[in-house]
């Protein structure tokens, strides 16, 4: 057979072998569906708290000032000690006030004697007038003299009471119970009635106030949420106190009142918390922080922070696996955090399955198989959670 005849035959045989090999090879296997870990969201009560800065102020403050003028004879208290209302604090020389009191007492005795004489005269005149032995005009004068004598007795008694009060002011007593500070005067000092300088200051520190400030914009947001039914007002909820070093104070406070006026210079309003202070650990002027409960969301939805990401525009997004196994991207409204979780205001609801692991494996519109995340604090909480307002 010639070479020209063998060449076409070789080409045909080679083509047949190639076709045979291609026909016998299997097609490439399909790509596997990625597996992701999800958390199934559930609604639960969530308490919204706000950590506010403030300073402590005394529950009661009384500046001790003299109400009479005189020389201080002695101080009757220990500086920095606890005093009770009515305890004597200072003794002022009262010689002149005692003399005035004795004079007022003598005037009262003289007025009482004059009243006795006028009363007897009036009684005799009344008897004689009945027998027509005294004219009606003389009887009326006797009765008027008796009335004048009784008025003089009342005036003298009032004057005696006034001198007693003044004499009592010579012994200065504590107006309230509390801890008294240092004394500004010593024995021998001249003090004057109602002077500007206080002799000492008494402060009641148990309980003690914590004065806080909060932005008025936050107040408007809370009121809108309450009006919309998203938030329930919390009343009588304990207030947690944090000290300057970050440690928790052992006693919880309670919200006493909220001011009705906004400071135009700062755009904030005042809140006052009453805190027990049995050991006097809190002193006036200390800086503290208070976690104030602003309300409770009865059906709050919490999402682990790893399930929320940000797109190039800064919007919060979450990847959700639908019941059909399709991945969806959701835009989420999440502005508050609770530990390692976000409190969702919109975009997600109870029952949604949010991807928390394996986000790099999926794309919106793709398929995914799900496995419930092992640690899911959001799904199993029975007690109300507490969310901090950022």
Short mmCIF file of C-alpha atoms in Angstrom, two decimals:
data_model
loop_
_atom_site.label_atom_id
_atom_site.label_comp_id
_atom_site.label_asym_id
_atom_site.label_seq_id
_atom_site.Cartn_x
_atom_site.Cartn_y
_atom_site.Cartn_z
CA UNK A 1 0.00 0.00 0.00
CA UNK A 2 1.39 3.35 -0.92
CA UNK A 3 2.19 6.18 1.46
CA UNK A 4 -0.57 8.27 -0.07
CA UNK A 5 -3.13 5.62 0.90
CA UNK A 6 -1.78 5.23 4.49
CA UNK A 7 -1.88 8.95 5.36
CA UNK A 8 -5.71 9.39 5.18
CA UNK A 9 -6.19 6.12 7.02
CA UNK A 10 -3.92 7.23 9.87
CA UNK A 11 -5.74 10.52 10.23
CA UNK A 12 -9.13 8.78 10.37
CA UNK A 13 -7.87 6.31 12.98
CA UNK A 14 -6.47 9.14 15.14
CA UNK A 15 -9.73 11.08 14.96
CA UNK A 16 -11.67 7.98 15.95
CA UNK A 17 -9.44 7.45 18.97
CA UNK A 18 -9.87 11.08 20.07
CA UNK A 19 -13.65 10.89 19.73
CA UNK A 20 -13.71 7.64 21.65
CA UNK A 21 -11.68 9.14 24.47
CA UNK A 22 -13.89 12.24 24.71
CA UNK A 23 -17.08 10.25 24.68
CA UNK A 24 -15.96 8.05 27.56
CA UNK A 25 -14.85 10.93 29.98
CA UNK A 26 -17.35 12.05 32.83
CA UNK A 27 -18.59 15.74 33.10
CA UNK A 28 -17.01 17.93 35.93
CA UNK A 29 -18.90 17.66 39.28
CA UNK A 30 -21.10 20.67 40.31
CA UNK A 31 -19.87 23.15 42.99
CA UNK A 32 -21.00 22.22 46.54
CA UNK A 33 -23.49 24.49 48.36
CA UNK A 34 -21.60 26.39 51.08
CA UNK A 35 -22.48 25.79 54.73
CA UNK A 36 -22.93 28.78 57.07
CA UNK A 37 -23.70 29.24 60.76
CA UNK A 38 -26.84 31.23 61.52
CA UNK A 39 -28.69 32.60 64.54
CA UNK A 40 -32.47 32.49 64.48
CA UNK A 41 -33.77 35.75 65.89
CA UNK A 42 -36.38 35.85 68.64
CA UNK A 43 -38.25 38.74 70.25
CA UNK A 44 -37.59 39.37 73.94
CA UNK A 45 -37.97 42.18 76.51
CA UNK A 46 -35.01 44.57 76.35
CA UNK A 47 -34.32 47.34 78.88
CA UNK A 48 -32.76 50.46 77.40
CA UNK A 49 -30.25 52.12 79.71
CA UNK A 50 -28.17 55.26 79.35
CA UNK A 51 -24.92 55.83 81.19
CA UNK A 52 -24.81 59.46 82.31
CA UNK A 53 -22.09 61.42 84.08
CA UNK A 54 -22.83 63.42 87.21
CA UNK A 55 -21.67 64.64 90.60
CA UNK A 56 -22.83 63.97 94.11
CA UNK A 57 -24.52 66.66 96.20
CA UNK A 58 -25.72 66.55 99.82
CA UNK A 59 -29.27 65.52 100.56
CA UNK A 60 -29.63 68.44 103.01
CA UNK A 61 -27.33 71.42 103.60
CA UNK A 62 -27.62 73.93 106.47
CA UNK A 63 -25.25 76.85 107.04
CA UNK A 64 -25.13 77.73 110.73
CA UNK A 65 -25.31 81.50 111.37
CA UNK A 66 -25.91 83.48 114.57
CA UNK A 67 -29.27 85.22 115.03
CA UNK A 68 -28.02 87.48 117.83
CA UNK A 69 -24.89 89.57 118.30
CA UNK A 70 -22.38 88.64 120.97
CA UNK A 71 -19.08 87.07 121.94
CA UNK A 72 -18.66 83.32 121.42
CA UNK A 73 -18.00 81.75 124.82
CA UNK A 74 -17.24 78.20 123.63
CA UNK A 75 -17.68 75.71 120.81
CA UNK A 76 -19.71 72.67 121.80
CA UNK A 77 -18.98 70.19 118.98
CA UNK A 78 -16.08 68.34 117.38
CA UNK A 79 -15.30 69.39 113.83
CA UNK A 80 -16.14 66.67 111.29
CA UNK A 81 -18.40 64.79 113.71
CA UNK A 82 -22.01 63.69 113.30
CA UNK A 83 -24.56 65.93 115.00
CA UNK A 84 -28.29 65.57 115.51
CA UNK A 85 -30.92 68.23 115.05
CA UNK A 86 -31.15 70.26 118.27
CA UNK A 87 -27.62 69.51 119.48
CA UNK A 88 -25.90 72.66 120.90
CA UNK A 89 -23.10 73.98 118.71
CA UNK A 90 -22.04 77.37 120.14
CA UNK A 91 -22.67 79.31 123.37
CA UNK A 92 -22.79 83.12 123.05
CA UNK A 93 -22.45 85.47 126.00
CA UNK A 94 -26.09 86.06 126.99
CA UNK A 95 -25.78 88.45 129.95
CA UNK A 96 -27.51 91.36 128.22
CA UNK A 97 -30.24 89.11 126.78
CA UNK A 98 -30.86 87.55 130.19
CA UNK A 99 -31.21 91.03 131.72
CA UNK A 100 -33.73 91.96 129.02
CA UNK A 101 -35.63 88.82 129.79
CA UNK A 102 -35.72 89.63 133.53
CA UNK A 103 -36.98 93.15 132.73
CA UNK A 104 -39.72 91.75 130.52
CA UNK A 105 -40.69 89.31 133.28
CA UNK A 106 -40.99 92.22 135.77
CA UNK A 107 -43.10 94.21 133.34
CA UNK A 108 -45.44 91.25 133.01
CA UNK A 109 -45.78 91.00 136.80
CA UNK A 110 -46.55 94.72 137.02
CA UNK A 111 -49.16 94.44 134.26
CA UNK A 112 -50.76 91.48 135.98
CA UNK A 113 -50.99 93.44 139.25
CA UNK A 114 -52.57 96.38 137.45
CA UNK A 115 -54.99 94.01 135.75
CA UNK A 116 -56.00 92.55 139.11
CA UNK A 117 -56.71 96.03 140.49
CA UNK A 118 -58.70 97.02 137.41
CA UNK A 119 -60.68 93.76 137.52
CA UNK A 120 -61.72 94.26 141.16
CA UNK A 121 -62.69 97.86 140.47
CA UNK A 122 -64.72 96.83 137.46
CA UNK A 123 -66.54 94.14 139.42
CA UNK A 124 -67.44 96.58 142.24
CA UNK A 125 -68.58 99.17 139.75
CA UNK A 126 -70.77 96.58 138.05
CA UNK A 127 -72.44 95.73 141.38
CA UNK A 128 -72.99 99.41 142.29
CA UNK A 129 -74.34 100.18 138.87
CA UNK A 130 -77.01 97.55 139.40
CA UNK A 131 -78.14 99.42 142.56
CA UNK A 132 -78.05 102.78 140.75
CA UNK A 133 -75.27 103.94 143.09
CA UNK A 134 -72.81 104.47 140.21
CA UNK A 135 -73.62 106.16 136.96
CA UNK A 136 -73.56 104.17 133.78
CA UNK A 137 -70.73 106.32 132.46
CA UNK A 138 -68.47 105.58 135.45
CA UNK A 139 -69.23 101.88 135.13
CA UNK A 140 -68.28 101.91 131.49
CA UNK A 141 -64.97 103.61 132.33
CA UNK A 142 -64.21 100.95 134.93
CA UNK A 143 -64.96 98.16 132.47
CA UNK A 144 -62.78 99.83 129.81
CA UNK A 145 -59.93 100.21 132.31
CA UNK A 146 -60.12 96.50 133.06
CA UNK A 147 -60.04 95.65 129.34
CA UNK A 148 -57.02 97.94 128.92
CA UNK A 149 -55.28 96.21 131.83
CA UNK A 150 -55.88 92.79 130.27
CA UNK A 151 -54.42 94.01 126.99
CA UNK A 152 -51.35 95.31 128.84
CA UNK A 153 -50.90 91.85 130.39
CA UNK A 154 -51.08 90.21 126.96
CA UNK A 155 -48.54 92.67 125.55
CA UNK A 156 -46.18 92.13 128.46
CA UNK A 157 -46.49 88.35 128.09
CA UNK A 158 -45.71 88.59 124.37
CA UNK A 159 -42.70 90.77 125.13
CA UNK A 160 -41.48 88.18 127.62
CA UNK A 161 -41.85 85.45 125.01
CA UNK A 162 -39.85 87.54 122.53
CA UNK A 163 -37.03 88.00 125.01
CA UNK A 164 -37.11 84.24 125.70
CA UNK A 165 -36.66 83.60 121.99
CA UNK A 166 -33.77 86.04 121.78
CA UNK A 167 -32.18 84.53 124.86
CA UNK A 168 -32.53 81.08 123.28
CA UNK A 169 -30.67 82.29 120.18
CA UNK A 170 -27.63 82.82 122.37
CA UNK A 171 -27.28 79.03 122.38
CA UNK A 172 -26.87 78.01 118.72
CA UNK A 173 -28.16 74.49 117.96
CA UNK A 174 -27.97 72.23 114.91
CA UNK A 175 -30.92 72.82 112.53
CA UNK A 176 -30.56 69.39 110.87
CA UNK A 177 -28.84 66.07 111.49
CA UNK A 178 -25.69 65.36 109.54
CA UNK A 179 -21.92 65.75 109.44
CA UNK A 180 -20.63 69.15 110.48
CA UNK A 181 -17.55 70.71 108.91
CA UNK A 182 -14.89 72.94 110.34
CA UNK A 183 -15.73 75.96 112.47
CA UNK A 184 -14.96 79.40 111.08
CA UNK A 185 -14.76 81.02 114.56
CA UNK A 186 -13.24 80.21 117.92
CA UNK A 187 -14.11 81.17 121.46
CA UNK A 188 -13.77 84.93 121.99
CA UNK A 189 -14.83 85.86 118.46
CA UNK A 190 -17.50 88.52 117.96
CA UNK A 191 -20.40 87.38 115.81
CA UNK A 192 -23.28 89.45 114.54
CA UNK A 193 -26.88 88.58 113.86
CA UNK A 194 -27.47 87.12 110.37
CA UNK A 195 -23.88 87.71 109.28
CA UNK A 196 -22.80 86.66 105.79
CA UNK A 197 -20.12 84.23 106.96
CA UNK A 198 -21.41 80.90 108.25
CA UNK A 199 -20.04 79.62 111.53
CA UNK A 200 -20.13 76.02 110.22
CA UNK A 201 -21.94 73.92 107.61
CA UNK A 202 -23.90 70.73 108.26
CA UNK A 203 -24.50 68.27 105.41
CA UNK A 204 -26.73 65.21 105.45
CA UNK A 205 -24.97 62.57 103.36
CA UNK A 206 -27.21 59.54 103.87
CA UNK A 207 -28.93 59.39 101.49
CA UNK A 208 -27.08 61.53 98.96
CA UNK A 209 -28.08 63.05 95.62
CA UNK A 210 -26.43 62.34 92.27
CA UNK A 211 -27.16 65.14 89.78
CA UNK A 212 -27.00 64.03 86.13
CA UNK A 213 -27.47 65.70 82.76
CA UNK A 214 -28.88 64.23 79.55
CA UNK A 215 -29.20 65.57 76.03
CA UNK A 216 -32.63 66.93 75.15
CA UNK A 217 -32.39 65.20 71.72
CA UNK A 218 -32.26 61.81 73.48
CA UNK A 219 -35.32 62.80 75.50
CA UNK A 220 -37.22 63.60 72.29
CA UNK A 221 -36.23 60.24 70.78
CA UNK A 222 -37.39 58.33 73.85
CA UNK A 223 -40.70 60.18 73.92
CA UNK A 224 -41.29 59.44 70.24
CA UNK A 225 -40.65 55.74 70.83
CA UNK A 226 -42.99 55.74 73.83
CA UNK A 227 -45.69 57.54 71.83
CA UNK A 228 -45.28 55.04 68.97
CA UNK A 229 -45.66 52.09 71.35
CA UNK A 230 -42.13 50.85 70.73
CA UNK A 231 -41.03 51.57 74.28
CA UNK A 232 -42.67 51.15 77.67
CA UNK A 233 -41.87 53.73 80.33
CA UNK A 234 -39.90 52.29 83.25
CA UNK A 235 -40.87 53.52 86.73
CA UNK A 236 -39.11 52.70 89.97
CA UNK A 237 -36.25 50.86 88.26
CA UNK A 238 -32.97 50.85 90.28
CA UNK A 239 -30.14 53.07 89.02
CA UNK A 240 -26.66 51.52 89.00
CA UNK A 241 -23.86 53.80 90.21
CA UNK A 242 -20.24 53.55 88.98
CA UNK A 243 -17.43 55.22 90.94
CA UNK A 244 -14.54 57.27 89.56
CA UNK A 245 -12.29 54.21 89.31
CA UNK A 246 -14.92 52.30 87.30
CA UNK A 247 -15.98 50.00 90.14
CA UNK A 248 -19.66 49.48 90.91
CA UNK A 249 -21.09 51.14 94.01
CA UNK A 250 -22.71 48.70 96.42
CA UNK A 251 -26.07 50.48 96.68
CA UNK A 252 -28.61 51.12 93.91
CA UNK A 253 -30.25 54.52 93.60
CA UNK A 254 -33.67 55.59 92.37
CA UNK A 255 -34.65 58.39 90.05
CA UNK A 256 -36.11 61.20 92.17
CA UNK A 257 -37.14 63.70 89.51
CA UNK A 258 -36.52 64.95 85.98
CA UNK A 259 -36.22 68.67 85.38
CA UNK A 260 -38.75 70.38 83.13
CA UNK A 261 -36.32 73.00 81.78
CA UNK A 262 -33.59 72.57 79.18
CA UNK A 263 -30.36 74.51 79.68
CA UNK A 264 -30.09 76.72 76.56
CA UNK A 265 -26.28 76.82 76.76
CA UNK A 266 -25.77 73.04 76.75
CA UNK A 267 -29.00 71.67 75.27
CA UNK A 268 -29.38 69.28 78.21
CA UNK A 269 -31.71 68.83 81.14
CA UNK A 270 -31.10 67.66 84.70
CA UNK A 271 -31.97 64.40 86.44
CA UNK A 272 -31.58 63.69 90.15
CA UNK A 273 -30.98 60.26 91.68
CA UNK A 274 -31.26 59.46 95.39
CA UNK A 275 -28.62 56.95 96.55
CA UNK A 276 -28.25 55.34 100.01
CA UNK A 277 -24.89 56.21 101.55
CA UNK A 278 -24.73 54.42 104.94
CA UNK A 279 -20.91 54.27 105.03
CA UNK A 280 -20.41 57.84 103.73
CA UNK A 281 -18.36 56.44 100.84
CA UNK A 282 -19.88 59.03 98.52
CA UNK A 283 -18.79 62.55 99.40
CA UNK A 284 -20.19 65.81 97.97
CA UNK A 285 -18.57 66.81 94.69
CA UNK A 286 -17.46 63.32 93.62
CA UNK A 287 -17.64 62.43 89.93
CA UNK A 288 -19.72 59.31 89.26
CA UNK A 289 -21.61 57.68 86.41
CA UNK A 290 -25.11 56.31 86.59
CA UNK A 291 -26.79 53.69 84.39
CA UNK A 292 -30.35 55.01 84.16
CA UNK A 293 -33.14 52.79 82.81
CA UNK A 294 -35.00 54.81 80.18
CA UNK A 295 -37.65 52.23 79.32
CA UNK A 296 -38.27 48.69 78.14
CA UNK A 297 -38.89 47.41 74.63
CA UNK A 298 -41.22 44.43 75.09
CA UNK A 299 -40.41 42.79 71.74
CA UNK A 300 -36.80 43.74 71.13
CA UNK A 301 -34.71 41.84 68.58
CA UNK A 302 -31.00 41.34 69.28
CA UNK A 303 -28.42 40.34 66.67
CA UNK A 304 -24.81 39.26 67.36
CA UNK A 305 -22.36 41.92 66.27
CA UNK A 306 -20.60 39.54 63.88
CA UNK A 307 -23.87 39.28 61.95
CA UNK A 308 -23.93 43.02 61.16
CA UNK A 309 -21.49 44.59 58.70
CA UNK A 310 -21.22 47.93 56.90
CA UNK A 311 -21.43 48.63 53.20
CA UNK A 312 -19.26 51.29 51.47
CA UNK A 313 -21.90 53.92 52.32
CA UNK A 314 -21.71 53.07 56.01
CA UNK A 315 -25.15 51.46 56.18
CA UNK A 316 -25.59 48.44 58.41
CA UNK A 317 -26.36 45.25 56.50
CA UNK A 318 -27.02 41.61 57.39
CA UNK A 319 -27.05 38.40 55.36
CA UNK A 320 -30.18 36.30 55.89
CA UNK A 321 -30.94 32.78 54.69
CA UNK A 322 -34.57 32.41 53.57
CA UNK A 323 -36.61 29.24 54.20
CA UNK A 324 -35.81 28.27 50.56
CA UNK A 325 -32.07 28.38 51.33
CA UNK A 326 -31.42 31.58 49.36
CA UNK A 327 -29.10 34.26 50.75
CA UNK A 328 -30.60 37.76 51.03
CA UNK A 329 -28.92 41.02 51.93
CA UNK A 330 -30.92 43.26 54.29
CA UNK A 331 -30.38 46.90 55.21
CA UNK A 332 -30.70 47.13 59.00
CA UNK A 333 -31.42 50.00 61.40
CA UNK A 334 -29.21 49.29 64.43
CA UNK A 335 -28.07 52.18 66.63
CA UNK A 336 -27.83 50.62 70.11
CA UNK A 337 -25.59 47.89 71.47
CA UNK A 338 -26.03 45.33 74.24
CA UNK A 339 -22.66 43.85 75.03
CA UNK A 340 -21.70 41.96 71.86
CA UNK A 341 -25.13 42.33 70.25
CA UNK A 342 -27.04 44.97 68.30
CA UNK A 343 -30.57 46.03 69.14
CA UNK A 344 -32.37 46.15 65.79
CA UNK A 345 -34.87 48.93 65.09
CA UNK A 346 -35.79 47.75 61.60
CA UNK A 347 -34.82 45.52 58.68
CA UNK A 348 -34.93 42.25 60.64
CA UNK A 349 -37.65 40.53 62.60
CA UNK A 350 -38.17 37.50 64.80
CA UNK A 351 -37.69 34.26 62.88
CA UNK A 352 -35.03 35.55 60.47
CA UNK A 353 -31.89 33.44 60.19
CA UNK A 354 -28.88 35.75 60.22
CA UNK A 355 -25.49 34.45 59.07
CA UNK A 356 -22.84 34.89 61.75
CA UNK A 357 -20.12 32.60 60.32
CA UNK A 358 -19.17 31.91 56.73
CA UNK A 359 -20.10 35.31 55.25
CA UNK A 360 -17.12 35.09 52.89
CA UNK A 361 -18.54 31.93 51.33
CA UNK A 362 -21.85 33.35 50.11
CA UNK A 363 -23.22 36.06 47.87
CA UNK A 364 -26.73 37.61 47.75
CA UNK A 365 -28.95 35.38 45.60
CA UNK A 366 -26.81 32.30 46.10
CA UNK A 367 -27.69 29.08 47.90
CA UNK A 368 -26.53 28.08 51.37
CA UNK A 369 -27.10 25.32 53.86
CA UNK A 370 -27.47 26.42 57.46
CA UNK A 371 -26.29 25.18 60.82
CA UNK A 372 -27.53 26.88 64.00
CA UNK A 373 -24.65 28.61 65.79
CA UNK A 374 -23.54 26.81 68.95
CA UNK A 375 -23.55 29.88 71.21
CA UNK A 376 -26.74 31.83 70.64
CA UNK A 377 -27.45 34.10 73.63
CA UNK A 378 -30.03 36.00 71.63
CA UNK A 379 -32.24 33.02 71.07
CA UNK A 380 -32.36 31.62 74.59
CA UNK A 381 -32.76 34.63 76.88
CA UNK A 382 -35.77 34.51 79.17
CA UNK A 383 -34.91 37.46 81.44
CA UNK A 384 -35.07 41.01 80.07
CA UNK A 385 -31.81 42.20 78.54
CA UNK A 386 -30.33 45.61 79.11
CA UNK A 387 -29.21 47.70 76.15
CA UNK A 388 -26.93 50.68 76.48
CA UNK A 389 -27.77 53.77 74.45
CA UNK A 390 -24.79 54.91 72.37
#
